Amino acid sequence: QKEVEQDPGPLSVPEGAIVSLNCTYSNSAFQYFMWYRQYSRKGPELLMYTYSSGNKEDGRFTAQVDKSSKYISLFIRDSQPSDSATYLCAMLKAAGNKLTFGGGTRVLVKP
Amino acid sequence: GAVVSQHPSWVICKSGTSVKIECRSLDFQATTMFWYRQFPKQSLMLMATSNEGSKATYEQGVEKDKFLINHASLTLSTLTVTSAHPEDSSFYICSAFPGTDNNYEQYFGPGTRLTVT
């Protein structure tokens, strides 16, 4: 069993819809939770990070962490075609440690 | 924001030759750098962790004699793929960690696409 599980998709939504992404993890040692966006043939770009359980909002993005259920989510409101990319969740046990990535979810926002 | 560059962005080499990929942190010092490889439609797979001035720590299954990593300064790490084979063709990405207080973020480079013919 992988430490971090993520549905590979693809997830296709119409423009303006809410995109809902999630990951589950098995190791309770993970303390930091990130969401990255990766366009084809580019390096990952950090979108959101959270440390504690609860919600964090930044513009159109909302990240949720439920440590008791070992479940994290990312919501993208008012999705745009430019949001079409692969979204990777990643987790960290401590600063400077290696990131553990989920498999990534491909998202396609159709105009 | 912090910037990490990689050079080259794209390289083609013949089977049996060696290729060096550079990873530079342009506006900060990186105590730790990470090297990943990514196959099409797959996630990033960590290859090794390198700390400035010390030997890299390789993940299980990664051949350290084939993938040579040098972290000679706080702003530069290099990955050399030795005796490259077509199966080494992949997207190689580095990330850099500043190591400053309360900063856990790792900054990713744009990646290097290696094609071995």
CSV table of C-alpha atoms in Angstrom, one decimal:
chain,number,residue,atom,x,y,z
A,1,GLN,CA,0.0,0.0,0.0
A,2,LYS,CA,1.3,3.4,-0.9
A,3,GLU,CA,1.8,6.0,1.8
A,4,VAL,CA,-0.2,8.5,-0.1
A,5,GLU,CA,-3.1,7.6,-2.4
A,6,GLN,CA,-4.6,9.9,-5.0
A,7,ASP,CA,-7.1,9.2,-7.8
A,8,PRO,CA,-5.3,9.6,-11.1
A,9,GLY,CA,-8.4,10.9,-12.9
A,10,PRO,CA,-8.7,12.3,-15.5
A,11,LEU,CA,-11.2,14.7,-14.0
A,12,SER,CA,-13.1,16.7,-16.6
A,13,VAL,CA,-15.3,19.6,-15.6
A,14,PRO,CA,-16.9,22.5,-17.5
A,15,GLU,CA,-15.5,26.0,-17.1
A,16,GLY,CA,-16.9,27.7,-13.9
A,17,ALA,CA,-17.4,24.4,-12.0
A,18,ILE,CA,-15.8,23.5,-8.7
A,19,VAL,CA,-12.9,21.1,-9.0
A,20,SER,CA,-12.6,18.7,-6.0
A,21,LEU,CA,-9.4,16.8,-5.4
A,22,ASN,CA,-8.4,14.6,-2.5
A,23,CYS,CA,-5.7,12.4,-1.1
A,24,THR,CA,-5.6,9.9,1.7
A,25,TYR,CA,-2.5,8.9,3.6
A,26,SER,CA,-1.6,6.2,6.0
A,27,ASN,CA,1.4,7.6,8.0
A,28,SER,CA,0.3,9.8,11.0
A,29,ALA,CA,3.9,11.2,11.1
A,30,PHE,CA,3.0,13.6,8.2
A,31,GLN,CA,2.7,17.1,9.5
A,32,TYR,CA,2.8,19.4,6.5
A,33,PHE,CA,0.5,19.0,3.6
A,34,MET,CA,0.9,20.6,0.2
A,35,TRP,CA,-0.8,20.9,-3.1
A,36,TYR,CA,1.2,21.4,-6.3
A,37,ARG,CA,0.1,22.1,-9.8
A,38,GLN,CA,2.2,20.8,-12.7
A,39,TYR,CA,1.7,21.7,-16.3
A,40,SER,CA,3.0,19.3,-18.9
A,41,ARG,CA,6.8,19.2,-19.1
A,42,LYS,CA,7.2,21.8,-16.3
A,43,GLY,CA,8.3,21.6,-12.7
A,44,PRO,CA,5.7,21.5,-9.9
A,45,GLU,CA,4.4,24.8,-8.6
A,46,LEU,CA,3.3,25.1,-5.0
A,47,LEU,CA,-0.4,26.2,-4.7
A,48,MET,CA,-1.3,25.6,-1.1
A,49,TYR,CA,0.2,24.4,2.1
A,50,THR,CA,-1.4,23.5,5.5
A,51,TYR,CA,-0.1,22.4,8.8
A,52,SER,CA,-3.1,21.9,11.0
A,53,SER,CA,-6.4,20.3,10.5
A,54,GLY,CA,-9.1,22.7,9.1
A,55,ASN,CA,-9.5,24.9,6.1
A,56,LYS,CA,-7.3,27.3,4.4
A,57,GLU,CA,-8.4,29.6,1.6
A,58,ASP,CA,-6.4,31.5,-0.9
A,59,GLY,CA,-8.3,33.2,-3.7
A,60,ARG,CA,-10.1,30.5,-5.7
A,61,PHE,CA,-8.3,27.7,-3.8
A,62,THR,CA,-9.4,26.0,-0.5
A,63,ALA,CA,-7.3,23.4,1.1
A,64,GLN,CA,-8.8,21.1,3.8
A,65,VAL,CA,-6.9,18.8,6.2
A,66,ASP,CA,-8.6,16.2,8.4
A,67,LYS,CA,-5.8,14.5,10.4
A,68,SER,CA,-8.1,12.3,12.3
A,69,SER,CA,-9.3,10.7,9.0
A,70,LYS,CA,-5.9,11.1,7.3
A,71,TYR,CA,-7.6,12.9,4.4
A,72,ILE,CA,-6.8,16.1,2.6
A,73,SER,CA,-8.7,18.0,-0.1
A,74,LEU,CA,-8.2,20.8,-2.5
A,75,PHE,CA,-11.1,22.8,-4.0
A,76,ILE,CA,-10.8,25.1,-7.0
A,77,ARG,CA,-13.8,27.5,-7.4
A,78,ASP,CA,-14.8,29.1,-10.7
A,79,SER,CA,-12.5,26.8,-12.6
A,80,GLN,CA,-10.8,28.1,-15.8
A,81,PRO,CA,-9.3,26.3,-18.8
A,82,SER,CA,-5.9,27.5,-17.5
A,83,ASP,CA,-6.5,25.3,-14.5
A,84,SER,CA,-6.1,22.3,-16.7
A,85,ALA,CA,-3.0,20.5,-15.3
A,86,THR,CA,-2.0,17.7,-13.1
A,87,TYR,CA,-2.5,18.3,-9.3
A,88,LEU,CA,-0.2,16.6,-6.9
A,89,CYS,CA,-0.7,16.3,-3.2
A,90,ALA,CA,2.5,16.0,-1.1
A,91,MET,CA,3.3,15.5,2.5
A,92,LEU,CA,6.2,16.2,4.8
A,93,LYS,CA,7.1,14.8,8.2
A,94,ALA,CA,9.4,17.7,9.1
A,95,ALA,CA,11.1,20.6,7.4
A,96,GLY,CA,14.0,19.6,5.2
A,97,ASN,CA,12.7,16.0,4.9
A,98,LYS,CA,11.8,14.4,1.6
A,99,LEU,CA,8.4,15.1,0.2
A,100,THR,CA,6.1,12.1,-0.3
A,101,PHE,CA,3.9,12.7,-3.4
A,102,GLY,CA,0.6,11.3,-4.4
A,103,GLY,CA,0.2,9.9,-7.9
A,104,GLY,CA,-1.3,13.1,-9.2
A,105,THR,CA,-4.8,13.8,-10.7
A,106,ARG,CA,-5.1,15.1,-14.2
A,107,VAL,CA,-7.7,17.8,-14.4
A,108,LEU,CA,-9.3,19.1,-17.7
A,109,VAL,CA,-11.4,22.2,-17.6
A,110,LYS,CA,-13.5,22.5,-20.8
A,111,PRO,CA,-14.5,25.9,-22.1
B,1,GLY,CA,9.9,34.3,-4.7
B,2,ALA,CA,12.8,31.8,-4.6
B,3,VAL,CA,14.0,30.7,-8.1
B,4,VAL,CA,15.6,27.4,-9.0
B,5,SER,CA,17.0,26.9,-12.5
B,6,GLN,CA,18.1,23.7,-14.3
B,7,HIS,CA,20.4,23.4,-17.2
B,8,PRO,CA,20.0,22.1,-19.8
B,9,SER,CA,16.2,22.1,-20.1
B,10,TRP,CA,16.4,19.4,-22.8
B,11,VAL,CA,19.2,17.1,-23.9
B,12,ILE,CA,19.6,14.2,-26.3
B,13,CYS,CA,22.5,11.9,-26.0
B,14,LYS,CA,23.7,8.6,-27.4
B,15,SER,CA,23.6,5.4,-25.5
B,16,GLY,CA,26.7,4.9,-23.5
B,17,THR,CA,27.6,8.5,-23.0
B,18,SER,CA,27.3,10.6,-19.8
B,19,VAL,CA,25.1,13.6,-19.3
B,20,LYS,CA,25.4,16.2,-16.6
B,21,ILE,CA,22.4,18.2,-15.3
B,22,GLU,CA,22.8,21.3,-13.2
B,23,CYS,CA,20.5,22.6,-10.5
B,24,ARG,CA,21.0,26.1,-9.2
B,25,SER,CA,19.3,28.1,-6.5
B,26,LEU,CA,19.5,31.6,-7.9
B,27,ASP,CA,18.5,33.9,-5.0
B,28,PHE,CA,19.0,31.7,-1.9
B,29,GLN,CA,21.3,29.2,-0.4
B,30,ALA,CA,20.1,25.6,-0.3
B,31,THR,CA,21.2,23.4,2.5
B,32,THR,CA,19.5,20.4,0.9
B,33,MET,CA,18.7,19.6,-2.7
B,34,PHE,CA,16.5,16.8,-4.0
B,35,TRP,CA,16.6,15.0,-7.3
B,36,TYR,CA,13.5,13.4,-8.8
B,37,ARG,CA,12.7,11.6,-12.0
B,38,GLN,CA,9.3,11.5,-13.6
B,39,PHE,CA,8.0,9.2,-16.3
B,40,PRO,CA,5.1,10.3,-18.6
B,41,LYS,CA,1.8,10.5,-16.7
B,42,GLN,CA,3.4,9.4,-13.5
B,43,SER,CA,4.2,11.2,-10.3
B,44,LEU,CA,7.6,12.4,-9.1
B,45,MET,CA,9.9,9.7,-7.8
B,46,LEU,CA,12.6,10.8,-5.4
B,47,MET,CA,16.0,9.6,-6.5
B,48,ALA,CA,18.3,11.1,-3.9
B,49,THR,CA,18.8,13.8,-1.3
B,50,SER,CA,22.0,15.8,-1.3
B,51,ASN,CA,23.4,18.1,1.4
B,52,GLU,CA,26.1,20.5,0.7
B,53,GLY,CA,29.6,19.1,1.3
B,54,SER,CA,28.4,15.5,2.0
B,55,LYS,CA,27.6,12.4,0.1
B,56,ALA,CA,24.1,12.1,-1.3
B,57,THR,CA,21.6,9.7,0.2
B,58,TYR,CA,20.0,7.5,-2.5
B,59,GLU,CA,16.6,6.0,-2.4
B,60,GLN,CA,16.2,2.3,-2.5
B,61,GLY,CA,16.7,0.9,-6.0
B,62,VAL,CA,18.6,3.9,-7.4
B,63,GLU,CA,22.1,3.1,-8.5
B,64,LYS,CA,24.5,5.6,-7.0
B,65,ASP,CA,27.3,4.7,-9.4
B,66,LYS,CA,25.0,5.4,-12.3
B,67,PHE,CA,23.4,8.6,-11.0
B,68,LEU,CA,26.3,10.6,-9.6
B,69,ILE,CA,25.2,13.6,-7.5
B,70,ASN,CA,27.5,16.4,-6.4
B,71,HIS,CA,26.5,19.2,-4.1
B,72,ALA,CA,29.6,21.3,-4.1
B,73,SER,CA,28.2,24.6,-3.0
B,74,LEU,CA,25.1,25.9,-1.4
B,75,THR,CA,23.7,27.0,-4.7
B,76,LEU,CA,24.6,24.2,-7.1
B,77,SER,CA,24.0,20.5,-7.3
B,78,THR,CA,24.7,18.4,-10.3
B,79,LEU,CA,23.3,15.0,-11.4
B,80,THR,CA,25.4,13.0,-13.9
B,81,VAL,CA,23.8,10.1,-15.7
B,82,THR,CA,26.7,7.8,-16.5
B,83,SER,CA,26.7,5.3,-19.4
B,84,ALA,CA,23.2,6.4,-20.3
B,85,HIS,CA,20.7,3.9,-21.7
B,86,PRO,CA,17.4,4.5,-23.5
B,87,GLU,CA,15.5,3.4,-20.3
B,88,ASP,CA,17.1,6.4,-18.6
B,89,SER,CA,15.1,8.7,-20.8
B,90,SER,CA,12.9,10.7,-18.4
B,91,PHE,CA,12.1,14.1,-17.0
B,92,TYR,CA,14.6,15.0,-14.2
B,93,ILE,CA,13.5,17.6,-11.7
B,94,CYS,CA,15.4,19.1,-8.8
B,95,SER,CA,14.2,20.9,-5.7
B,96,ALA,CA,16.0,23.1,-3.2
B,97,PHE,CA,15.4,23.6,0.5
B,98,PRO,CA,16.6,26.8,2.1
B,99,GLY,CA,16.8,25.4,5.6
B,100,THR,CA,15.9,28.7,7.2
B,101,ASP,CA,13.8,28.9,10.3
B,102,ASN,CA,10.1,28.1,9.9
B,103,ASN,CA,10.5,27.6,6.2
B,104,TYR,CA,9.7,24.1,5.1
B,105,GLU,CA,9.0,24.9,1.5
B,106,GLN,CA,11.0,23.2,-1.3
B,107,TYR,CA,11.4,25.1,-4.5
B,108,PHE,CA,11.3,23.2,-7.7
B,109,GLY,CA,13.3,23.7,-10.9
B,110,PRO,CA,11.7,23.6,-14.3
B,111,GLY,CA,13.0,20.1,-15.1
B,112,THR,CA,15.3,18.6,-17.7
B,113,ARG,CA,14.1,16.3,-20.4
B,114,LEU,CA,16.6,13.6,-21.2
B,115,THR,CA,16.3,11.5,-24.3
B,116,VAL,CA,18.8,8.7,-24.8
B,117,THR,CA,19.0,7.3,-28.3
